[in-house]
Amino acid sequence: MEAPKITKFASAVSVREYGKDRLEYFYETMLKIRKFEKTVEEKFLGGEIPGFVHLYIGEEAVATGVMSNMSHKDYIESTHRGHGHTIAKGADLNIMMAEIFGKKTGYCKGKGGSMHIASFEIGMLGANGVVGGGYNLAAGAALAQKMQGKKDISAVFFGDGASNRGTFHEAANFASVWKLPLLFVCEMNEYASTTPYRTATSVADIAQRAYGYDMPGVIVEDGNDVLSVHEAAKKLIEYIRAGNGPAFLECKTYRVKGHFVGDPEKYRTREEVQRNIDTRDPLMLFEKKVTEAGIFAHNELTAIQARVDGQIADALKFAKESPEPDASELFKDLYV
Ligand SMILES: Cc1ncc(C[n+]2csc(CCOP(=O)(O)OP(=O)(O)O)c2C)c(N)n1
Ligand SMILES: [Mg+2]
């Protein structure tokens, strides 16, 4: 049997080869995530949002690039940092914002909140507050898809920290033996809470671990370039849909905000964060690419930004004006 390959991916597709609508979709999706997260941050700091919030700011290209190859029939398992995955999967911003505000009109009737958003209609099986908790749920979903003879796939998102959990081994081994239609997407954002990945991870590239499970592994060095992520994920998803079994995608990105809103961030310097913002911001990289190629003028990008601002303002209004769930509903929809 030929050994699986672990490769570094560089996209050979020029920005000019994409239709303008497609490029607008990438940009608008990333913008929705960014602006949604900025609003959530502001409202959380203002005491309007209950619970705990982990922001996806700076990592927008990963969710957008992967999900651009999926339909609502494909499933995803998300993480504690799940707003971006949910938006890229096609969530309604009003219903999402309402959930985060703990309102009755939210995806989980206001009883899930930031870390437990799920919507089966769009194939979003759930965010997950348990680090590494998504692998085996996704493997189960992929097993169901395979047993039903579907061409749909499942994807599980996880961080560099989560890659060190034992649950990864269980799911990766099972998915490989059963040739399940499952994409492992590692978001290597350099930190697991306060721990830099280098101090806690045995390999330089986490995708190297795919080798041990006989699945292909692809490393996107510039995981903040949405087009690179899109192309790399496209190849792997085609491979999975063709019935070849699981694959592993590692995207190198950076968590620009604290681990959670309110994190004092004593484990890294302000200079390091600023350097990443200045040189690697996914929105900035995209804007530069499409304007330098002459595909979008600056005022066209501004118009898209204004449209998204309107969507976020609507979502906020909807969430704020929605009622809270009634106390009598507290024990409804519980599976115990
Ligand atoms: C099983 C488990 N252990 C510990 C935690 C506490 N915790 C929450 S997020 C996190 C770090 C996760 O890091 P990573 O997987 O790299 O994801 P990132 O936050 O960087 O997106 C930890 C340790 C938890 N929620 N669940
Ligand atoms: Mg991390």
PDB file of C-alpha atoms in Angstrom, residues 46-267:
ATOM      1  CA  GLY A  46     -21.158  46.175  27.999  1.00  0.00           C
ATOM      2  CA  GLY A  47     -22.750  43.433  30.103  1.00  0.00           C
ATOM      3  CA  GLU A  48     -25.567  42.714  27.643  1.00  0.00           C
ATOM      4  CA  ILE A  49     -24.540  39.135  26.815  1.00  0.00           C
ATOM      5  CA  PRO A  50     -24.590  36.401  29.479  1.00  0.00           C
ATOM      6  CA  GLY A  51     -22.058  33.563  29.787  1.00  0.00           C
ATOM      7  CA  PHE A  52     -18.679  33.371  28.125  1.00  0.00           C
ATOM      8  CA  VAL A  53     -17.505  34.387  24.635  1.00  0.00           C
ATOM      9  CA  HIS A  54     -14.558  33.228  22.466  1.00  0.00           C
ATOM     10  CA  LEU A  55     -14.040  35.283  19.317  1.00  0.00           C
ATOM     11  CA  TYR A  56     -13.004  34.079  15.844  1.00  0.00           C
ATOM     12  CA  ILE A  57     -11.479  37.425  14.790  1.00  0.00           C
ATOM     13  CA  GLY A  58      -8.402  36.877  12.581  1.00  0.00           C
ATOM     14  CA  GLU A  59      -9.353  33.306  11.646  1.00  0.00           C
ATOM     15  CA  GLU A  60     -12.202  34.129   9.226  1.00  0.00           C
ATOM     16  CA  ALA A  61     -10.420  32.718   6.163  1.00  0.00           C
ATOM     17  CA  VAL A  62     -10.423  29.179   7.564  1.00  0.00           C
ATOM     18  CA  ALA A  63     -14.164  28.748   8.117  1.00  0.00           C
ATOM     19  CA  THR A  64     -14.977  30.656   4.923  1.00  0.00           C
ATOM     20  CA  GLY A  65     -12.494  28.765   2.745  1.00  0.00           C
ATOM     21  CA  VAL A  66     -13.565  25.325   3.974  1.00  0.00           C
ATOM     22  CA  MET A  67     -17.328  25.902   4.037  1.00  0.00           C
ATOM     23  CA  SER A  68     -17.312  27.380   0.520  1.00  0.00           C
ATOM     24  CA  ASN A  69     -16.976  23.764  -0.645  1.00  0.00           C
ATOM     25  CA  MET A  70     -19.970  22.494   1.332  1.00  0.00           C
ATOM     26  CA  SER A  71     -23.763  22.514   1.162  1.00  0.00           C
ATOM     27  CA  HIS A  72     -26.297  22.419   3.983  1.00  0.00           C
ATOM     28  CA  LYS A  73     -26.428  18.647   3.563  1.00  0.00           C
ATOM     29  CA  ASP A  74     -22.818  18.369   4.712  1.00  0.00           C
ATOM     30  CA  TYR A  75     -22.300  18.376   8.465  1.00  0.00           C
ATOM     31  CA  ILE A  76     -19.865  20.257  10.658  1.00  0.00           C
ATOM     32  CA  GLU A  77     -18.841  19.877  14.277  1.00  0.00           C
ATOM     33  CA  SER A  78     -17.519  23.080  15.763  1.00  0.00           C
ATOM     34  CA  THR A  79     -15.651  24.235  18.859  1.00  0.00           C
ATOM     35  CA  HIS A  80     -15.926  26.699  21.746  1.00  0.00           C
ATOM     36  CA  ARG A  81     -14.832  29.305  19.126  1.00  0.00           C
ATOM     37  CA  GLY A  82     -17.734  28.493  16.857  1.00  0.00           C
ATOM     38  CA  HIS A  83     -19.444  31.697  15.655  1.00  0.00           C
ATOM     39  CA  GLY A  84     -17.353  31.858  12.473  1.00  0.00           C
ATOM     40  CA  HIS A  85     -18.049  28.241  11.527  1.00  0.00           C
ATOM     41  CA  THR A  86     -21.776  28.751  12.052  1.00  0.00           C
ATOM     42  CA  ILE A  87     -21.925  31.940   9.970  1.00  0.00           C
ATOM     43  CA  ALA A  88     -19.862  30.408   7.149  1.00  0.00           C
ATOM     44  CA  LYS A  89     -22.182  27.384   7.169  1.00  0.00           C
ATOM     45  CA  GLY A  90     -25.011  29.764   6.343  1.00  0.00           C
ATOM     46  CA  ALA A  91     -26.624  30.615   9.665  1.00  0.00           C
ATOM     47  CA  ASP A  92     -29.213  33.361   9.912  1.00  0.00           C
ATOM     48  CA  LEU A  93     -27.501  36.236  11.729  1.00  0.00           C
ATOM     49  CA  ASN A  94     -30.693  37.307  13.531  1.00  0.00           C
ATOM     50  CA  ILE A  95     -31.315  33.863  15.006  1.00  0.00           C
ATOM     51  CA  MET A  96     -27.651  33.492  15.918  1.00  0.00           C
ATOM     52  CA  MET A  97     -27.409  36.846  17.649  1.00  0.00           C
ATOM     53  CA  ALA A  98     -30.636  36.083  19.529  1.00  0.00           C
ATOM     54  CA  GLU A  99     -29.130  32.814  20.781  1.00  0.00           C
ATOM     55  CA  ILE A 100     -26.011  34.574  22.024  1.00  0.00           C
ATOM     56  CA  PHE A 101     -28.236  37.073  23.841  1.00  0.00           C
ATOM     57  CA  GLY A 102     -30.101  34.116  25.439  1.00  0.00           C
ATOM     58  CA  LYS A 103     -33.382  34.930  23.701  1.00  0.00           C
ATOM     59  CA  LYS A 104     -36.315  32.647  22.899  1.00  0.00           C
ATOM     60  CA  THR A 105     -35.972  33.329  19.146  1.00  0.00           C
ATOM     61  CA  GLY A 106     -32.411  31.927  19.079  1.00  0.00           C
ATOM     62  CA  TYR A 107     -31.267  28.700  17.430  1.00  0.00           C
ATOM     63  CA  CYS A 108     -31.568  26.798  20.733  1.00  0.00           C
ATOM     64  CA  LYS A 109     -34.424  28.902  22.130  1.00  0.00           C
ATOM     65  CA  GLY A 110     -31.894  30.923  24.084  1.00  0.00           C
ATOM     66  CA  LYS A 111     -30.822  27.982  26.221  1.00  0.00           C
ATOM     67  CA  GLY A 112     -27.527  27.188  24.457  1.00  0.00           C
ATOM     68  CA  GLY A 113     -25.716  30.491  24.112  1.00  0.00           C
ATOM     69  CA  SER A 114     -22.373  31.132  22.427  1.00  0.00           C
ATOM     70  CA  MET A 115     -20.792  27.712  23.011  1.00  0.00           C
ATOM     71  CA  HIS A 116     -23.778  25.506  22.199  1.00  0.00           C
ATOM     72  CA  ILE A 117     -25.258  26.819  18.977  1.00  0.00           C
ATOM     73  CA  ALA A 118     -26.609  24.095  16.696  1.00  0.00           C
ATOM     74  CA  SER A 119     -28.845  24.117  13.626  1.00  0.00           C
ATOM     75  CA  PHE A 120     -29.484  20.809  11.909  1.00  0.00           C
ATOM     76  CA  GLU A 121     -31.207  22.560   8.964  1.00  0.00           C
ATOM     77  CA  ILE A 122     -27.894  24.078   7.890  1.00  0.00           C
ATOM     78  CA  GLY A 123     -25.839  21.016   8.835  1.00  0.00           C
ATOM     79  CA  MET A 124     -24.310  22.627  11.902  1.00  0.00           C
ATOM     80  CA  LEU A 125     -24.351  19.819  14.475  1.00  0.00           C
ATOM     81  CA  GLY A 126     -23.079  21.973  17.280  1.00  0.00           C
ATOM     82  CA  ALA A 127     -20.440  24.115  18.882  1.00  0.00           C
ATOM     83  CA  ASN A 128     -18.811  22.304  21.770  1.00  0.00           C
ATOM     84  CA  GLY A 129     -17.444  23.597  25.066  1.00  0.00           C
ATOM     85  CA  VAL A 130     -15.482  20.372  25.559  1.00  0.00           C
ATOM     86  CA  VAL A 131     -12.109  20.731  23.842  1.00  0.00           C
ATOM     87  CA  GLY A 132     -11.763  17.719  21.521  1.00  0.00           C
ATOM     88  CA  GLY A 133     -15.408  16.842  22.072  1.00  0.00           C
ATOM     89  CA  GLY A 134     -16.357  17.108  18.406  1.00  0.00           C
ATOM     90  CA  TYR A 135     -14.230  14.401  16.766  1.00  0.00           C
ATOM     91  CA  ASN A 136     -16.294  11.373  17.639  1.00  0.00           C
ATOM     92  CA  LEU A 137     -19.618  13.116  17.081  1.00  0.00           C
ATOM     93  CA  ALA A 138     -18.400  14.025  13.589  1.00  0.00           C
ATOM     94  CA  ALA A 139     -17.164  10.469  12.995  1.00  0.00           C
ATOM     95  CA  GLY A 140     -20.638   9.238  13.961  1.00  0.00           C
ATOM     96  CA  ALA A 141     -22.264  11.687  11.554  1.00  0.00           C
ATOM     97  CA  ALA A 142     -19.875  10.586   8.801  1.00  0.00           C
ATOM     98  CA  LEU A 143     -20.691   6.940   9.540  1.00  0.00           C
ATOM     99  CA  ALA A 144     -24.415   7.725   9.134  1.00  0.00           C
ATOM    100  CA  GLN A 145     -23.716   9.463   5.809  1.00  0.00           C
ATOM    101  CA  LYS A 146     -21.724   6.487   4.596  1.00  0.00           C
ATOM    102  CA  MET A 147     -24.377   3.955   5.691  1.00  0.00           C
ATOM    103  CA  GLN A 148     -27.035   5.996   3.871  1.00  0.00           C
ATOM    104  CA  GLY A 149     -24.920   5.860   0.704  1.00  0.00           C
ATOM    105  CA  LYS A 150     -24.743   9.643   0.466  1.00  0.00           C
ATOM    106  CA  LYS A 151     -22.058  11.759  -1.165  1.00  0.00           C
ATOM    107  CA  ASP A 152     -22.272  14.266   1.690  1.00  0.00           C
ATOM    108  CA  ILE A 153     -19.366  14.710   4.066  1.00  0.00           C
ATOM    109  CA  SER A 154     -18.725  15.777   7.646  1.00  0.00           C
ATOM    110  CA  ALA A 155     -16.007  18.097   8.859  1.00  0.00           C
ATOM    111  CA  VAL A 156     -14.703  18.576  12.367  1.00  0.00           C
ATOM    112  CA  PHE A 157     -12.959  21.803  13.352  1.00  0.00           C
ATOM    113  CA  PHE A 158     -10.468  21.778  16.215  1.00  0.00           C
ATOM    114  CA  GLY A 159      -7.560  23.776  17.552  1.00  0.00           C
ATOM    115  CA  ASP A 160      -3.869  23.038  18.005  1.00  0.00           C
ATOM    116  CA  GLY A 161      -4.608  22.406  21.680  1.00  0.00           C
ATOM    117  CA  ALA A 162      -7.438  19.997  20.899  1.00  0.00           C
ATOM    118  CA  SER A 163      -5.152  18.087  18.516  1.00  0.00           C
ATOM    119  CA  ASN A 164      -3.400  16.695  21.599  1.00  0.00           C
ATOM    120  CA  ARG A 165      -6.506  15.091  23.070  1.00  0.00           C
ATOM    121  CA  GLY A 166      -6.923  11.318  23.042  1.00  0.00           C
ATOM    122  CA  THR A 167     -10.304  11.638  21.374  1.00  0.00           C
ATOM    123  CA  PHE A 168      -8.458  12.637  18.185  1.00  0.00           C
ATOM    124  CA  HIS A 169      -6.786   9.227  18.052  1.00  0.00           C
ATOM    125  CA  GLU A 170     -10.066   7.375  18.546  1.00  0.00           C
ATOM    126  CA  ALA A 171     -11.890   9.242  15.789  1.00  0.00           C
ATOM    127  CA  ALA A 172      -8.982   9.345  13.327  1.00  0.00           C
ATOM    128  CA  ASN A 173      -8.321   5.625  13.645  1.00  0.00           C
ATOM    129  CA  PHE A 174     -12.003   4.722  13.342  1.00  0.00           C
ATOM    130  CA  ALA A 175     -12.564   7.065  10.385  1.00  0.00           C
ATOM    131  CA  SER A 176      -9.559   5.617   8.588  1.00  0.00           C
ATOM    132  CA  VAL A 177     -10.454   1.948   9.151  1.00  0.00           C
ATOM    133  CA  TRP A 178     -14.065   2.568   8.075  1.00  0.00           C
ATOM    134  CA  LYS A 179     -13.115   4.986   5.274  1.00  0.00           C
ATOM    135  CA  LEU A 180     -15.548   7.583   6.592  1.00  0.00           C
ATOM    136  CA  PRO A 181     -16.288  10.801   4.680  1.00  0.00           C
ATOM    137  CA  LEU A 182     -14.683  13.015   7.315  1.00  0.00           C
ATOM    138  CA  LEU A 183     -12.463  16.079   6.987  1.00  0.00           C
ATOM    139  CA  PHE A 184     -10.335  16.982  10.004  1.00  0.00           C
ATOM    140  CA  VAL A 185      -9.713  20.741  10.014  1.00  0.00           C
ATOM    141  CA  CYS A 186      -7.014  21.867  12.420  1.00  0.00           C
ATOM    142  CA  GLU A 187      -7.026  25.596  13.155  1.00  0.00           C
ATOM    143  CA  MET A 188      -3.433  26.159  14.200  1.00  0.00           C
ATOM    144  CA  ASN A 189      -3.780  29.599  15.774  1.00  0.00           C
ATOM    145  CA  GLU A 190      -0.550  29.269  17.810  1.00  0.00           C
ATOM    146  CA  TYR A 191      -2.154  29.104  21.283  1.00  0.00           C
ATOM    147  CA  ALA A 192      -4.315  26.845  23.374  1.00  0.00           C
ATOM    148  CA  SER A 193      -5.576  29.297  25.945  1.00  0.00           C
ATOM    149  CA  THR A 194      -2.273  30.476  27.541  1.00  0.00           C
ATOM    150  CA  THR A 195      -0.103  27.693  26.065  1.00  0.00           C
ATOM    151  CA  PRO A 196       1.990  28.344  22.918  1.00  0.00           C
ATOM    152  CA  TYR A 197       1.637  25.282  20.655  1.00  0.00           C
ATOM    153  CA  ARG A 198       5.415  24.720  20.444  1.00  0.00           C
ATOM    154  CA  THR A 199       5.597  23.987  24.167  1.00  0.00           C
ATOM    155  CA  ALA A 200       2.869  21.346  24.116  1.00  0.00           C
ATOM    156  CA  THR A 201       2.878  19.683  20.704  1.00  0.00           C
ATOM    157  CA  SER A 202       5.256  16.960  19.469  1.00  0.00           C
ATOM    158  CA  VAL A 203       5.314  17.963  15.795  1.00  0.00           C
ATOM    159  CA  ALA A 204       6.069  21.181  13.917  1.00  0.00           C
ATOM    160  CA  ASP A 205       3.124  20.612  11.579  1.00  0.00           C
ATOM    161  CA  ILE A 206       0.128  18.977  13.211  1.00  0.00           C
ATOM    162  CA  ALA A 207      -0.908  17.542   9.834  1.00  0.00           C
ATOM    163  CA  GLN A 208       2.054  15.154  10.177  1.00  0.00           C
ATOM    164  CA  ARG A 209      -0.160  13.187  12.530  1.00  0.00           C
ATOM    165  CA  ALA A 210      -2.370  12.215   9.574  1.00  0.00           C
ATOM    166  CA  TYR A 211       0.403   9.836   8.511  1.00  0.00           C
ATOM    167  CA  GLY A 212      -0.277   7.575  11.472  1.00  0.00           C
ATOM    168  CA  TYR A 213      -3.870   7.120  10.328  1.00  0.00           C
ATOM    169  CA  ASP A 214      -3.088   6.496   6.681  1.00  0.00           C
ATOM    170  CA  MET A 215      -4.851   9.620   5.503  1.00  0.00           C
ATOM    171  CA  PRO A 216      -3.554  12.505   3.380  1.00  0.00           C
ATOM    172  CA  GLY A 217      -2.529  15.622   5.271  1.00  0.00           C
ATOM    173  CA  VAL A 218      -2.334  19.084   3.779  1.00  0.00           C
ATOM    174  CA  ILE A 219      -0.749  22.129   5.394  1.00  0.00           C
ATOM    175  CA  VAL A 220      -1.884  25.591   4.325  1.00  0.00           C
ATOM    176  CA  GLU A 221       0.948  27.834   5.498  1.00  0.00           C
ATOM    177  CA  ASP A 222      -1.105  30.929   4.829  1.00  0.00           C
ATOM    178  CA  GLY A 223      -4.356  29.881   6.447  1.00  0.00           C
ATOM    179  CA  ASN A 224      -5.364  33.557   6.433  1.00  0.00           C
ATOM    180  CA  ASP A 225      -5.543  33.541   2.638  1.00  0.00           C
ATOM    181  CA  VAL A 226      -9.112  32.467   1.976  1.00  0.00           C
ATOM    182  CA  LEU A 227      -8.351  31.383  -1.593  1.00  0.00           C
ATOM    183  CA  SER A 228      -5.547  29.043  -0.488  1.00  0.00           C
ATOM    184  CA  VAL A 229      -7.778  27.495   2.170  1.00  0.00           C
ATOM    185  CA  HIS A 230     -10.604  27.164  -0.362  1.00  0.00           C
ATOM    186  CA  GLU A 231      -8.422  25.384  -2.933  1.00  0.00           C
ATOM    187  CA  ALA A 232      -6.781  23.056  -0.422  1.00  0.00           C
ATOM    188  CA  ALA A 233     -10.133  22.120   1.138  1.00  0.00           C
ATOM    189  CA  LYS A 234     -11.670  21.676  -2.320  1.00  0.00           C
ATOM    190  CA  LYS A 235      -9.096  19.039  -3.281  1.00  0.00           C
ATOM    191  CA  LEU A 236      -9.478  17.136  -0.024  1.00  0.00           C
ATOM    192  CA  ILE A 237     -13.280  17.303  -0.076  1.00  0.00           C
ATOM    193  CA  GLU A 238     -13.324  15.958  -3.652  1.00  0.00           C
ATOM    194  CA  TYR A 239     -11.078  13.124  -2.473  1.00  0.00           C
ATOM    195  CA  ILE A 240     -13.439  12.406   0.437  1.00  0.00           C
ATOM    196  CA  ARG A 241     -16.632  12.614  -1.661  1.00  0.00           C
ATOM    197  CA  ALA A 242     -15.099  10.094  -4.069  1.00  0.00           C
ATOM    198  CA  GLY A 243     -15.185   7.530  -1.249  1.00  0.00           C
ATOM    199  CA  ASN A 244     -11.492   7.474  -0.347  1.00  0.00           C
ATOM    200  CA  GLY A 245     -11.981   8.000   3.391  1.00  0.00           C
ATOM    201  CA  PRO A 246     -10.880  10.814   5.711  1.00  0.00           C
ATOM    202  CA  ALA A 247      -8.345  13.591   5.185  1.00  0.00           C
ATOM    203  CA  PHE A 248      -6.576  16.148   7.353  1.00  0.00           C
ATOM    204  CA  LEU A 249      -6.282  19.874   6.656  1.00  0.00           C
ATOM    205  CA  GLU A 250      -4.115  22.117   8.811  1.00  0.00           C
ATOM    206  CA  CYS A 251      -4.506  25.869   8.416  1.00  0.00           C
ATOM    207  CA  LYS A 252      -1.943  28.157  10.017  1.00  0.00           C
ATOM    208  CA  THR A 253      -3.709  31.183  11.370  1.00  0.00           C
ATOM    209  CA  TYR A 254      -3.514  33.440  14.423  1.00  0.00           C
ATOM    210  CA  ARG A 255      -5.863  34.277  17.258  1.00  0.00           C
ATOM    211  CA  VAL A 256      -5.835  38.064  17.266  1.00  0.00           C
ATOM    212  CA  LYS A 257      -8.057  38.519  20.317  1.00  0.00           C
ATOM    213  CA  GLY A 258      -7.667  37.050  23.774  1.00  0.00           C
ATOM    214  CA  HIS A 259      -8.598  33.416  24.349  1.00  0.00           C
ATOM    215  CA  PHE A 260     -11.905  34.705  25.722  1.00  0.00           C
ATOM    216  CA  VAL A 261     -13.243  38.232  25.980  1.00  0.00           C
ATOM    217  CA  GLY A 262     -11.526  39.607  29.077  1.00  0.00           C
ATOM    218  CA  ASP A 263      -8.321  37.511  28.794  1.00  0.00           C
ATOM    219  CA  PRO A 264      -5.398  39.566  30.265  1.00  0.00           C
ATOM    220  CA  GLU A 265      -3.073  37.948  27.628  1.00  0.00           C
ATOM    221  CA  LYS A 266       0.024  37.782  29.819  1.00  0.00           C
ATOM    222  CA  TYR A 267       1.498  34.941  27.739  1.00  0.00           C
TER     223      TYR A 267
END
